[in-house]
Amino acid sequence: MKRCVFITGATSGFGEAMAIRYAENGDRLIINGRREERLRSLAGLLEKQYNANVLPLPFDVRDRDAVTTAINSLDEAWRNIDILINNAGLAVGLSKIQNGDYDDWDRMLDTNVKGLLNVTRNIAPLMIENKKGHIINIGSIAGKEVYPMGNVYCASKHAVDAITKALRIELVEYGIKVTQIAPGAAETEFSIVRYKGDKEAANKVYDGYTPLSANDIAEIAWFITSLPPHVNINDIVVMPTAQASPMVMQKDTVT
Ligand code: NDP
Ligand code: 8X3
């Protein structure tokens, strides 16, 4: 079964791995991110390697007009979206609220919460029209638990948790599935962004244990979207075996 899959934040990490996973199956892909060059080179690779049909759609999920314009520009064939993966997101900085950076807060809330809403606001009506679809929101263990200095990032992912539940209630009458995947520590560009380019600090996050990989998350998304029409996974929390909760990490194990 070939589908049309729209993935935000496909220029690295989970989004890129998911694009590859769906392209392998011959699904059609709309891939989004701000770094246009990376988007185009991923599209080229998927076309060459898997003969995939890929549409790069660069925009910033925070820019409401850009989101609406880009999605309105899709022609009939591309508007028939089966799966939306709201993956674009980031953590920026780690500090107590009393020392927090206003710009960091805005970037996280505007991207992780309002960005996800902006994209969903434009794509859900297309799915409602078609009376089918599947929305997957990438939340986080940070949307289930709170850890020191994670405050605003945790708040943004708790909002994703709530929005996912709200969407499921509001879209059930149209037969649209809504799922959240909430991962623990995964090695992507996530920590480089959180530590504002400090690669040494970013690498330390993954020292002494085996973190999740982007491919692990892609495989889970694939599984969730390969189930029969009457089966929906509402919520998946997936952690490295060595991580029991955000702050409890069993280091220097063999796993
Ligand atoms: P990466 O930094 O590798 O990927 C993030 C992606 O989001 C990039 O493709 C980036 O593209 C895109 N993005 C960021 N801001 C915007 C924006 N304003 N508009 C459009 N795209 C944007 O990190 P991950 O793959 O790890 O992160 C993916 C999701 O997973 C995020 O929502 C993150 O919060 C979540 N997550 C990550 C975990 C981890 O430990 N890695 C664990 C739990 C959840 P570009 O910069 O080109 O715009
Ligand atoms: C990313 C995982 O634990 O750094 O969402 O918040 S964590």
XYZ file of C-alpha atoms and ligand atoms in Angstrom, residues 91 139-143 147 153-154 157 183-186 190-191 194 205 243 246, ligand 2:
27
model
C 15.361 22.218 22.957
C 6.467 14.239 21.954
C 9.092 13.255 24.503
C 9.663 11.705 27.913
C 9.925 15.441 28.723
C 6.194 15.574 28.022
C 13.602 17.359 35.082
C 11.161 22.341 26.943
C 9.241 19.998 29.284
C 6.291 18.656 25.249
C 11.142 9.047 23.171
C 13.825 9.270 25.825
C 17.456 10.083 25.020
C 18.254 9.629 21.327
C 19.155 17.432 19.259
C 21.867 17.982 21.900
C 20.315 22.332 22.938
C 24.935 13.394 26.941
C 17.395 5.089 31.006
C 15.055 11.507 32.469
C 14.481 14.832 24.469
C 14.715 13.904 25.583
O 15.190 13.763 28.112
O 16.461 15.409 26.795
O 13.149 15.170 24.362
O 14.149 15.771 27.301
S 15.143 14.762 27.013
